[in-house]
XYZ file of C-alpha atoms in Angstrom:
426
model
C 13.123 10.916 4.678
C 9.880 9.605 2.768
C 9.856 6.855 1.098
C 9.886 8.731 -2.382
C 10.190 12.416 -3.817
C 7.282 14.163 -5.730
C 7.939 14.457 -9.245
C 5.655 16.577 -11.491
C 3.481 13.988 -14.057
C 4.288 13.648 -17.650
C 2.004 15.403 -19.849
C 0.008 13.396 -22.331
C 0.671 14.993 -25.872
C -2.662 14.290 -27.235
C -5.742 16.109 -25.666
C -8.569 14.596 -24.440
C -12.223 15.268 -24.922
C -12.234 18.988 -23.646
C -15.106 19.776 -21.037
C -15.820 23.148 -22.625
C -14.477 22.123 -26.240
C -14.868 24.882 -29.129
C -12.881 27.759 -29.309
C -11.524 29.885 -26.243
C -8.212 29.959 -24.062
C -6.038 26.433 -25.255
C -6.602 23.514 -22.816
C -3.854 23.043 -19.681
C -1.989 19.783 -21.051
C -1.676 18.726 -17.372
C -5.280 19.763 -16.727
C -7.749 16.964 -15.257
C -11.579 17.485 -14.139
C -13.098 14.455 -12.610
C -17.041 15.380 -12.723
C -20.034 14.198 -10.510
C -17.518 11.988 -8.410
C -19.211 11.429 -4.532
C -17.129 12.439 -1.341
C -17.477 10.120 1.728
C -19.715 13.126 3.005
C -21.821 12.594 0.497
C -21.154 15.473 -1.538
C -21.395 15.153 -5.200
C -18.209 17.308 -6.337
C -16.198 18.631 -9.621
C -12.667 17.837 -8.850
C -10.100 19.794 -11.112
C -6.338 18.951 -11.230
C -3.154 20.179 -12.386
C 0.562 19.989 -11.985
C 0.187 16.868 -9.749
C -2.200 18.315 -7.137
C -5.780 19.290 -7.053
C -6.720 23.035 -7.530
C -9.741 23.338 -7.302
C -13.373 21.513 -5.703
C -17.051 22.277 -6.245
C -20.107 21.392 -6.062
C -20.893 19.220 -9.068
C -20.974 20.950 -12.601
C -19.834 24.027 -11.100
C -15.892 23.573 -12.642
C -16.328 23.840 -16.267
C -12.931 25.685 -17.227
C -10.973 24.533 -20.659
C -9.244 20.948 -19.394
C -7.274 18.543 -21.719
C -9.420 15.235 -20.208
C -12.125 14.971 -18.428
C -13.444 11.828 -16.376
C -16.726 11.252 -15.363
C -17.294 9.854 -12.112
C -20.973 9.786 -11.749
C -21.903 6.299 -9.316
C -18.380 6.519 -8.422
C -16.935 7.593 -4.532
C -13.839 9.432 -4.418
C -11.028 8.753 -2.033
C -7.641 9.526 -1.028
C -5.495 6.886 -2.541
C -4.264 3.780 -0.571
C -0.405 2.981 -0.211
C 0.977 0.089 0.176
C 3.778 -0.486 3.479
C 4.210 -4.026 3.563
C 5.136 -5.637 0.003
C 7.774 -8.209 -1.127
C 8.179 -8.041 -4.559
C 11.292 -9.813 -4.971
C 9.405 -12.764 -4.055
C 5.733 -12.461 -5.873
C 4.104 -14.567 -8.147
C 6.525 -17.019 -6.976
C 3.638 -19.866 -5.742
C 3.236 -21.256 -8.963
C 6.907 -21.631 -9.751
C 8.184 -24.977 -11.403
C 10.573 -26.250 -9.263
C 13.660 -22.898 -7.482
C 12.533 -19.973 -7.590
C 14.647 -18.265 -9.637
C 16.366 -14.523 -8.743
C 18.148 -13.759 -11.716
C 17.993 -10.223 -11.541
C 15.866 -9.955 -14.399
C 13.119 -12.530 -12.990
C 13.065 -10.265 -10.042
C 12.654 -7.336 -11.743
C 10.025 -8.632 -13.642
C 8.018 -9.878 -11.179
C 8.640 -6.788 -8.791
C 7.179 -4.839 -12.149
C 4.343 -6.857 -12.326
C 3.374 -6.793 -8.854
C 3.563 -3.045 -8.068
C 1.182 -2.185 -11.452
C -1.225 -5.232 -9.806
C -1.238 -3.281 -6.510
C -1.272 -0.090 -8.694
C -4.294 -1.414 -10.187
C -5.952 -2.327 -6.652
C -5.707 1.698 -6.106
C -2.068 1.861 -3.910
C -0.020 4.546 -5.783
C 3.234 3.918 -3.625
C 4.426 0.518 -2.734
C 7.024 0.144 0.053
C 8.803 -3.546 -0.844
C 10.685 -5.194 1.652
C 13.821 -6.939 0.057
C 15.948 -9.600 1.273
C 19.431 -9.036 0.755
C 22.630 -11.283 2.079
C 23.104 -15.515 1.581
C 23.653 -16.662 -1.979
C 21.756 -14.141 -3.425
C 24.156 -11.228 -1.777
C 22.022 -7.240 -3.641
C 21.038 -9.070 -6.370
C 17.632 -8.640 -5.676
C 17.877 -5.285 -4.301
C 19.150 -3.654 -7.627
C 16.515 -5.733 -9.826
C 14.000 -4.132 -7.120
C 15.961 -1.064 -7.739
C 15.317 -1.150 -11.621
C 11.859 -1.454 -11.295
C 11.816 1.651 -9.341
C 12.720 3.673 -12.204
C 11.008 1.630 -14.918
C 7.708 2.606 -13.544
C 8.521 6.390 -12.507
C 5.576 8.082 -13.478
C 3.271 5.294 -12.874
C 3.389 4.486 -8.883
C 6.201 4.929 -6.385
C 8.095 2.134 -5.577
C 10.863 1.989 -2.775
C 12.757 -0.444 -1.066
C 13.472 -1.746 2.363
C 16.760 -3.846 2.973
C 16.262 -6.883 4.638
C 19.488 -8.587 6.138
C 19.252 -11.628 7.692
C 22.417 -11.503 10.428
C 24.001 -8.236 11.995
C 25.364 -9.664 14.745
C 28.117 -11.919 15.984
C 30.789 -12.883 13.121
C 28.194 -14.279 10.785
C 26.385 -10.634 11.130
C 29.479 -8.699 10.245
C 28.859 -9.357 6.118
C 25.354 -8.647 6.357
C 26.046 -5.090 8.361
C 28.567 -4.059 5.483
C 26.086 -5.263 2.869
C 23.198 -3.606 4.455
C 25.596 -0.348 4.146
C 25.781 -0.982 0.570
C 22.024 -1.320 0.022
C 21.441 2.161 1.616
C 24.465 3.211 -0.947
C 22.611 1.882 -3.352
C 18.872 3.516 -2.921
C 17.397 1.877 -0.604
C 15.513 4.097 1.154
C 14.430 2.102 4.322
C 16.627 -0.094 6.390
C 14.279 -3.412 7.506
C 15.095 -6.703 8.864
C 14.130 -9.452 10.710
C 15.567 -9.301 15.022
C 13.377 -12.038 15.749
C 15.037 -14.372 13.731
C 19.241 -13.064 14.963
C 20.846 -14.760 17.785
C 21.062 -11.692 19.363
C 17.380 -9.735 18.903
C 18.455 -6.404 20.802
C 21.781 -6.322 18.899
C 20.530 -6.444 16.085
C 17.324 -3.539 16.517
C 20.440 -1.167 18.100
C 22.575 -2.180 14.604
C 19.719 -0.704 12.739
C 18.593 2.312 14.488
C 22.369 3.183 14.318
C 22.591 2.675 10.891
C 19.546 4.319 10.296
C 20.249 7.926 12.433
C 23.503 8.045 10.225
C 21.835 8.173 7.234
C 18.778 9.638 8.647
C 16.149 6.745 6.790
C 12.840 5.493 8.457
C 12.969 1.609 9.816
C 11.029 -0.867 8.856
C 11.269 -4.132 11.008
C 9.163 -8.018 11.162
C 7.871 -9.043 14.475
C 6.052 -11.190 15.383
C 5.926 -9.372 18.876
C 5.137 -12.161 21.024
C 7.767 -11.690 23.498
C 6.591 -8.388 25.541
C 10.583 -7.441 27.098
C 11.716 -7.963 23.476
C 9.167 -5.586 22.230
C 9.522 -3.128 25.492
C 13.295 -2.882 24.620
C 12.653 -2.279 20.784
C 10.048 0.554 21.826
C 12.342 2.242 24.410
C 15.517 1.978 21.975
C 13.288 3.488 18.786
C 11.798 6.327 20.687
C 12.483 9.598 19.622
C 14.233 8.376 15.750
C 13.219 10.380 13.047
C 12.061 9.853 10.622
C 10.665 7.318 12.094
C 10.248 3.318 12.792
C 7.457 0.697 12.224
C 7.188 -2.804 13.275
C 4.819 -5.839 11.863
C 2.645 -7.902 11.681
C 2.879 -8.299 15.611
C 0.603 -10.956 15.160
C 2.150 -12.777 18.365
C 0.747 -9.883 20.599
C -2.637 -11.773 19.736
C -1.698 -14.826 21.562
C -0.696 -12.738 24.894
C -2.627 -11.917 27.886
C -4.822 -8.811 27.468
C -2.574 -6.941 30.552
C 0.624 -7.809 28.659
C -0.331 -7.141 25.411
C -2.119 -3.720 26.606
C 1.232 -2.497 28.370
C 3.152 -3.338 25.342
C 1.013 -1.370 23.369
C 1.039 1.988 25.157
C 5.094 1.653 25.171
C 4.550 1.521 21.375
C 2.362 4.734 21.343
C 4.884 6.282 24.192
C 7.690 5.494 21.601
C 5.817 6.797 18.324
C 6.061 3.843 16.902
C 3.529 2.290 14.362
C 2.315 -1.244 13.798
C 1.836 -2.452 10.193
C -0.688 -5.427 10.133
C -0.889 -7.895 7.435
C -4.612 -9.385 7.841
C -4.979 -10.831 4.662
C -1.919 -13.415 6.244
C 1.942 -13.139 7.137
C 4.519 -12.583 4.694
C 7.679 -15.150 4.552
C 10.515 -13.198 6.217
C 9.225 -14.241 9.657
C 9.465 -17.988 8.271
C 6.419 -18.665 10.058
C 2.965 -18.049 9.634
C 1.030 -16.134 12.422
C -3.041 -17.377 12.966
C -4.349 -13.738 12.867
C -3.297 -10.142 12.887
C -2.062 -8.114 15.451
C -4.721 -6.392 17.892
C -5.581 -4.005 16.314
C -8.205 -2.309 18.443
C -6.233 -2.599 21.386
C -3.794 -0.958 19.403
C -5.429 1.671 18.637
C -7.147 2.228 21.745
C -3.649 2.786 23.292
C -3.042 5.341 20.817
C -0.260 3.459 18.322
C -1.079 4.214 14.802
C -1.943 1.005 13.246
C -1.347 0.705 9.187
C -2.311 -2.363 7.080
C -0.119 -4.011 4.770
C -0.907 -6.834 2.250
C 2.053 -9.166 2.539
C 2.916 -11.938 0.523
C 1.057 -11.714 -3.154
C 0.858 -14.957 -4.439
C 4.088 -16.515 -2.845
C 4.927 -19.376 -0.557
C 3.487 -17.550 2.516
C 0.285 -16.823 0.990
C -0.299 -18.731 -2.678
C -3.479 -16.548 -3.219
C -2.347 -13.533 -1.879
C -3.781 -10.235 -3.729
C -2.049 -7.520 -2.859
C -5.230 -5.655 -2.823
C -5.573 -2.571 0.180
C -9.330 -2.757 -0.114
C -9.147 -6.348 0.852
C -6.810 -5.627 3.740
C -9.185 -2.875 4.479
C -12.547 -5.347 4.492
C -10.839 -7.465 6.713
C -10.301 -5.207 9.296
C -14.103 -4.075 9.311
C -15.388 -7.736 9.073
C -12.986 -9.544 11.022
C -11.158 -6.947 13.666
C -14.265 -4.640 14.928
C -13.013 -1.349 13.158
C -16.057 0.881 10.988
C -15.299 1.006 7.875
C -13.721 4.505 7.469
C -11.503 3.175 10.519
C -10.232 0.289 8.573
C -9.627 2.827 5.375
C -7.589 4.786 7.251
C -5.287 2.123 7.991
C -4.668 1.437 3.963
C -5.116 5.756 2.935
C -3.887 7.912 6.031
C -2.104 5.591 7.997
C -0.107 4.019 5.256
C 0.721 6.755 3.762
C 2.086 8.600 7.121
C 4.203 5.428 7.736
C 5.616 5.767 4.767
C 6.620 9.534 5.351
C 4.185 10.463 1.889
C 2.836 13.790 2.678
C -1.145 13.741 3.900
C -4.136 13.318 0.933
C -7.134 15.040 1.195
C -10.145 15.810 -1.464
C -9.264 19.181 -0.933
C -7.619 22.108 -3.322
C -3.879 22.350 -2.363
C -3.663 18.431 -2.006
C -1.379 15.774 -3.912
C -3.399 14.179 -6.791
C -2.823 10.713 -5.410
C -6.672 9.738 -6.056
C -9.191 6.500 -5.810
C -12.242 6.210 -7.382
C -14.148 2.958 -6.695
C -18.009 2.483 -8.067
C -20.037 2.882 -5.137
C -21.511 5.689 -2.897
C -20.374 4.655 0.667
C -17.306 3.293 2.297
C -18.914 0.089 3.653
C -20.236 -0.612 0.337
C -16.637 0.126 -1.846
C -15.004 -2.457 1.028
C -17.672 -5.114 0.075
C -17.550 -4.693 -3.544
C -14.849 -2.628 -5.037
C -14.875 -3.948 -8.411
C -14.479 -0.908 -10.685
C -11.844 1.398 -10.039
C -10.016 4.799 -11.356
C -6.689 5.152 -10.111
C -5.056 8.810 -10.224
C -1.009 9.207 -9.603
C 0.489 12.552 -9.618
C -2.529 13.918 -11.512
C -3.315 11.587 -14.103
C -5.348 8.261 -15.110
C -3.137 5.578 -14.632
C -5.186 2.687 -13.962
C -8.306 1.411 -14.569
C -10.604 -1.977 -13.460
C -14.223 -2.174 -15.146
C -16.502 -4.858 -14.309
C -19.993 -5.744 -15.715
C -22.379 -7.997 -13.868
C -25.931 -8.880 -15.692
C -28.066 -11.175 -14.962
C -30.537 -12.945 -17.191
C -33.491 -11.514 -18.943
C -36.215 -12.964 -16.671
C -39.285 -11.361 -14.714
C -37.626 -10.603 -11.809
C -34.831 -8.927 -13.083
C -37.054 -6.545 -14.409
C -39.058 -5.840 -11.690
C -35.982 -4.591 -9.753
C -34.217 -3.194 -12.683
C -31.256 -5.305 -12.636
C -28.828 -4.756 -15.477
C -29.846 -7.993 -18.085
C -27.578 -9.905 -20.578
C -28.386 -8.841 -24.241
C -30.369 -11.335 -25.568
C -28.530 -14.165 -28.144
C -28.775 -13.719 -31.511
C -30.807 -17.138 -32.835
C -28.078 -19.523 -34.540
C -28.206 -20.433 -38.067
């Protein structure tokens, strides 16, 4: 089961400014032509959209049939869209709370809004938010979570992961017959937390149970630092469908490189993936991990390795962005990966955790689309300032920034973009 259905875009009733214009066969509403973007091949290339997908790709100004908007993306390079696996928007924006953090549900729903549009405006067109449910708080936050879901249908795909705390023993009892109610509910994913249960292998086999019933994907925290722990989650998820992923495994760091190695190809053996978080931990582990999981080691063993963001701006991570391209950078600067490497783990590999079908700048592809100023993957992870966001075949984001620098001589000499000059004062 992915994360979230397909639905066909809303048409804009207004048209745009009409590539061909004049008279001649009336403009497809739903009809989108990004010109003179740049593919990661280096190809400059007319994109042209409809219905949610992309029909069509040539070479640039070879697509010049009647569209209802056109974009130009000359200086920009054109990418498959980022998701997002690893978000907790019942908790964002929380940092600079005065005094409890409130979860009314419609605080949480606000700030579970505002956090998928920021990520949304980063580039990730589905979000997958992890939600604590259980304690004082019982689906309170799931259903304001919930509500957000459909308050931005059309604009990025949000879904939900149940977190209980307990599912074993007598005090786990309430949170298995509340986590049954969260999947009644619409949530989509069933999480948690086995590290932090009395009883870790209890509480994975709870879970996976729960999970073939109702045939959803698993989503668990780990901090994987105890190898037999991790062997017995491997060997009890292999085989699930639709599937199970485990993060931030930051512990498997801190383990000998023969441990940590062995764990890793029972991950691969099990077909299970590893979502990261190296821009920091998130606060469902209730401790914060030095680093992220290794994720070359990983990879070399053949698990596939996705990268989350984590906490945005909570108590785990007060400046946390929520940004894939930053989770991205910090897997080519910090963790050894090239630079399309550590985009996969935010485009691809995200999005197959997530069960979203695969994204490619091809015809017959969803229109789930990233254009960031730039003409080369290194150079969008080092300075992906400007951004057009695409979801479902339409515009719905967009980031413009402006750097000049002062009129001065050299400035000119390497034609630098100068500040207009100040109109004298009075």
């Amino acid at each position: 089961m992915p994360d979230s259905q397909p639905q066909q875009p809303p048409h804009s009733p207004r048209s745009g400014s009409g590539a061909g214009g004049g008279s001649g066969p009336a403009a497809d509403p739903g009809t989108l032509l990004l010109s003179g973007a740049r593919l990661t091949d280096g190809r400059m290339v007319d994109v042209r959209i409809g219905g949610g997908r992309i029909e069509a790709v040539g070479t640039a100004g070879s697509l010049v049939a009647h569209t209802s908007s056109r974009v130009d993306l000359s200086g920009y390079l054109l990418l498959p869209a980022p998701a997002e696996p690893h978000a907790h928007g019942d908790t964002a924006l929380t940092a600079d709370a005065e005094g409890p953090v409130s979860y009314a549900p419609e605080d949480v729903q606000r700030r579970a809004t505002e956090a998928a549009l920021l990520q949304l405006g980063h580039g990730a067109t589905a979000v997958r938010s992890h939600v604590r449910i259980g304690d004082v708080h019982g689906l309170g936050p799931l259903e304001a979570v919930l509500g957000a879901r459909r308050s931005l249908r059309g604009l990025t795909d949000l879904t939900a992961v149940a977190v209980p705390r307990l599912l074993t023993g007598v005090a786990g009892a309430d949170g298995l017959a509340m986590l049954r109610d969260a999947v009644k509910m619409g949530a989509s994913v069933i999480g948690g937390c086995p590290d932090l249960d009395p009883d870790p292998t209890g509480y994975v086999q709870a879970v996976l149970e729960l999970a073939a019933e109702h045939g959803c994907p698993v989503d668990l925290h780990t901090d994987g630092d105890d190898p037999a722990r991790l062997a017995r989650l491997a060997s009890m998820a292999g085989g699930l469908r639709p599937g199970v992923s485990v993060g931030p495994c930051g512990g498997l760091s801190r383990l000998p490189l023969d441990v940590a190695t062995r764990a890793a190809d029972r991950l691969a053996a099990a077909g299970v993936t590893v979502v990261c978080l190296p821009q920091g931990d998130c606060a469902a582990l209730e401790r914060r991990g030095p680093r992220p999981g290794p994720v070359r080691l990983l990879r070399a063993a053949g698990v596939r390795v996705a990268a989350g963001s984590g906490a945005l701006r909570d108590a785990a991570n007060p400046v946390g962005r929520g940004d894939p391209m930053e989770a991205a950078y910090l897997l080519a600067s910090q963790c050894g990966l090239r630079p399309a490497e550590a985009y996969d783990t935010v485009g691809a590999a995200a999005r197959s955790a997530m069960g979203l079908p695969e994204v490619r700048v091809e015809a017959g592809f969803p229109a789930e689309l990233l254009a960031v100023r730039g003409d080369r993957i290194a150079g969008v992870l080092s300075l992906a300032y400007s951004r057009i966001v695409i979801h479902r075949g339409r515009v719905v984001a967009r980031t413009s920034a402006v750097r000049e620098y002062c009129d001065s001589a050299v400035a000119v000499a390497l034609d630098l973009p100068r500040q207009g000059r100040m109109e004298p004062g009075p």
